[in-house]
PDB file of C-alpha atoms in Angstrom:
ATOM      1  CA  UNK A   1       0.244  -0.215   0.112  1.00  0.00           C
ATOM      2  CA  UNK A   2       1.212   3.825  -0.756  1.00  0.00           C
ATOM      3  CA  UNK A   3       2.091   5.594   2.056  1.00  0.00           C
ATOM      4  CA  UNK A   4       1.539   9.521   2.830  1.00  0.00           C
ATOM      5  CA  UNK A   5       5.053   9.998   3.226  1.00  0.00           C
ATOM      6  CA  UNK A   6       6.182   8.187   0.963  1.00  0.00           C
ATOM      7  CA  UNK A   7       8.506   4.931   0.983  1.00  0.00           C
ATOM      8  CA  UNK A   8      10.249   4.318   4.450  1.00  0.00           C
ATOM      9  CA  UNK A   9      14.335   4.072   3.616  1.00  0.00           C
ATOM     10  CA  UNK A  10      14.387   0.503   5.999  1.00  0.00           C
ATOM     11  CA  UNK A  11      11.370  -1.236   7.012  1.00  0.00           C
ATOM     12  CA  UNK A  12      10.652  -2.359  10.417  1.00  0.00           C
ATOM     13  CA  UNK A  13      11.286  -6.245   9.889  1.00  0.00           C
ATOM     14  CA  UNK A  14      14.828  -4.864   8.460  1.00  0.00           C
ATOM     15  CA  UNK A  15      15.402  -2.701  11.465  1.00  0.00           C
ATOM     16  CA  UNK A  16      14.422  -5.302  13.856  1.00  0.00           C
ATOM     17  CA  UNK A  17      16.815  -7.758  12.352  1.00  0.00           C
ATOM     18  CA  UNK A  18      19.470  -4.805  12.316  1.00  0.00           C
ATOM     19  CA  UNK A  19      19.257  -4.335  15.918  1.00  0.00           C
ATOM     20  CA  UNK A  20      19.088  -8.129  17.115  1.00  0.00           C
ATOM     21  CA  UNK A  21      22.682  -8.168  14.930  1.00  0.00           C
ATOM     22  CA  UNK A  22      24.308  -5.382  16.915  1.00  0.00           C
ATOM     23  CA  UNK A  23      23.149  -6.600  20.220  1.00  0.00           C
ATOM     24  CA  UNK A  24      24.380  -9.892  19.875  1.00  0.00           C
ATOM     25  CA  UNK A  25      27.904  -8.385  18.509  1.00  0.00           C
ATOM     26  CA  UNK A  26      27.886  -6.326  21.696  1.00  0.00           C
ATOM     27  CA  UNK A  27      27.198  -9.394  23.622  1.00  0.00           C
ATOM     28  CA  UNK A  28      29.674 -10.802  21.994  1.00  0.00           C
ATOM     29  CA  UNK A  29      32.597  -8.282  22.295  1.00  0.00           C
ATOM     30  CA  UNK A  30      31.886  -7.436  26.109  1.00  0.00           C
ATOM     31  CA  UNK A  31      32.082 -11.236  26.987  1.00  0.00           C
ATOM     32  CA  UNK A  32      35.463 -11.383  25.196  1.00  0.00           C
ATOM     33  CA  UNK A  33      36.219  -8.596  26.849  1.00  0.00           C
ATOM     34  CA  UNK A  34      35.420  -8.178  30.246  1.00  0.00           C
ATOM     35  CA  UNK A  35      37.643  -5.209  31.405  1.00  0.00           C
ATOM     36  CA  UNK A  36      35.430  -3.215  28.571  1.00  0.00           C
ATOM     37  CA  UNK A  37      32.302  -4.832  29.900  1.00  0.00           C
ATOM     38  CA  UNK A  38      32.848  -3.428  33.442  1.00  0.00           C
ATOM     39  CA  UNK A  39      34.025  -0.038  32.011  1.00  0.00           C
ATOM     40  CA  UNK A  40      29.966   0.163  29.850  1.00  0.00           C
ATOM     41  CA  UNK A  41      28.407  -1.273  32.719  1.00  0.00           C
ATOM     42  CA  UNK A  42      30.002   1.025  35.325  1.00  0.00           C
ATOM     43  CA  UNK A  43      29.587   4.257  32.900  1.00  0.00           C
ATOM     44  CA  UNK A  44      25.646   3.142  32.388  1.00  0.00           C
ATOM     45  CA  UNK A  45      25.024   2.754  36.481  1.00  0.00           C
ATOM     46  CA  UNK A  46      27.151   5.701  36.775  1.00  0.00           C
ATOM     47  CA  UNK A  47      25.016   7.898  34.208  1.00  0.00           C
ATOM     48  CA  UNK A  48      21.965   6.818  36.277  1.00  0.00           C
ATOM     49  CA  UNK A  49      23.126   7.765  39.090  1.00  0.00           C
ATOM     50  CA  UNK A  50      24.575  11.131  39.001  1.00  0.00           C
ATOM     51  CA  UNK A  51      23.012  12.307  35.643  1.00  0.00           C
ATOM     52  CA  UNK A  52      19.259  13.132  36.154  1.00  0.00           C
ATOM     53  CA  UNK A  53      18.874  12.234  32.156  1.00  0.00           C
ATOM     54  CA  UNK A  54      21.894  10.278  31.858  1.00  0.00           C
ATOM     55  CA  UNK A  55      21.023   7.319  29.203  1.00  0.00           C
ATOM     56  CA  UNK A  56      23.350   7.710  26.690  1.00  0.00           C
ATOM     57  CA  UNK A  57      24.685   4.376  26.976  1.00  0.00           C
ATOM     58  CA  UNK A  58      24.229   1.106  24.577  1.00  0.00           C
ATOM     59  CA  UNK A  59      23.210  -0.853  27.504  1.00  0.00           C
ATOM     60  CA  UNK A  60      20.523  -1.745  29.299  1.00  0.00           C
ATOM     61  CA  UNK A  61      20.586  -1.622  33.166  1.00  0.00           C
ATOM     62  CA  UNK A  62      18.157  -0.904  35.888  1.00  0.00           C
ATOM     63  CA  UNK A  63      19.081   0.264  39.045  1.00  0.00           C
ATOM     64  CA  UNK A  64      17.198   0.714  42.306  1.00  0.00           C
ATOM     65  CA  UNK A  65      17.217   3.516  44.994  1.00  0.00           C
ATOM     66  CA  UNK A  66      16.070   2.482  48.531  1.00  0.00           C
ATOM     67  CA  UNK A  67      15.778   5.521  50.843  1.00  0.00           C
ATOM     68  CA  UNK A  68      16.562   4.394  53.906  1.00  0.00           C
ATOM     69  CA  UNK A  69      14.894   6.845  56.378  1.00  0.00           C
ATOM     70  CA  UNK A  70      11.332   4.744  55.883  1.00  0.00           C
ATOM     71  CA  UNK A  71      12.636   1.840  57.404  1.00  0.00           C
ATOM     72  CA  UNK A  72      13.543   3.029  61.124  1.00  0.00           C
ATOM     73  CA  UNK A  73      13.712   6.421  62.722  1.00  0.00           C
ATOM     74  CA  UNK A  74      16.723   8.469  62.543  1.00  0.00           C
ATOM     75  CA  UNK A  75      18.299   5.806  60.363  1.00  0.00           C
ATOM     76  CA  UNK A  76      18.906   8.913  57.859  1.00  0.00           C
ATOM     77  CA  UNK A  77      21.261  10.673  60.519  1.00  0.00           C
ATOM     78  CA  UNK A  78      23.436   7.744  61.176  1.00  0.00           C
ATOM     79  CA  UNK A  79      27.178   7.669  60.653  1.00  0.00           C
ATOM     80  CA  UNK A  80      26.799   5.410  57.965  1.00  0.00           C
ATOM     81  CA  UNK A  81      24.019   7.203  55.821  1.00  0.00           C
ATOM     82  CA  UNK A  82      26.066  10.505  56.204  1.00  0.00           C
ATOM     83  CA  UNK A  83      29.240   9.232  55.032  1.00  0.00           C
ATOM     84  CA  UNK A  84      27.315   7.694  51.947  1.00  0.00           C
ATOM     85  CA  UNK A  85      25.784  10.866  51.321  1.00  0.00           C
ATOM     86  CA  UNK A  86      29.081  12.485  52.084  1.00  0.00           C
ATOM     87  CA  UNK A  87      30.585  10.081  49.076  1.00  0.00           C
ATOM     88  CA  UNK A  88      27.981  10.823  46.890  1.00  0.00           C
ATOM     89  CA  UNK A  89      27.974  14.649  47.067  1.00  0.00           C
ATOM     90  CA  UNK A  90      31.955  14.378  46.655  1.00  0.00           C
ATOM     91  CA  UNK A  91      31.752  12.360  43.460  1.00  0.00           C
ATOM     92  CA  UNK A  92      28.728  14.156  41.847  1.00  0.00           C
ATOM     93  CA  UNK A  93      31.571  17.285  41.919  1.00  0.00           C
ATOM     94  CA  UNK A  94      34.549  15.316  41.111  1.00  0.00           C
ATOM     95  CA  UNK A  95      32.457  14.175  37.866  1.00  0.00           C
ATOM     96  CA  UNK A  96      32.164  16.377  34.335  1.00  0.00           C
ATOM     97  CA  UNK A  97      28.733  18.138  34.662  1.00  0.00           C
ATOM     98  CA  UNK A  98      27.882  17.593  31.314  1.00  0.00           C
ATOM     99  CA  UNK A  99      27.233  13.551  30.980  1.00  0.00           C
ATOM    100  CA  UNK A 100      28.643  13.183  27.190  1.00  0.00           C
ATOM    101  CA  UNK A 101      31.998  14.224  28.964  1.00  0.00           C
ATOM    102  CA  UNK A 102      31.641  11.358  31.434  1.00  0.00           C
ATOM    103  CA  UNK A 103      33.426   8.543  28.742  1.00  0.00           C
TER     104      UNK A 103
END
């Protein structure tokens, strides 16, 4: 059937197949180079933790952050919680402002 906007340069099926090949190639490459895989995973997680809209990664990793304040009264004011918060702030200041500069 004719499309209103003309022909699509790449069919949906071809795009799906090309994406699957790319994904398979990336999986193989990362499996052969664990040091690169670790760096890529660290990059993806750092984007999620320190950059509000950072999603420029080929990896789909999920990160869950738990707020411990609801778990026990005063927990957020504990020595451990304050140390974690201070470390997070220190990393925030040390990392580049633009997520594109992280890699």
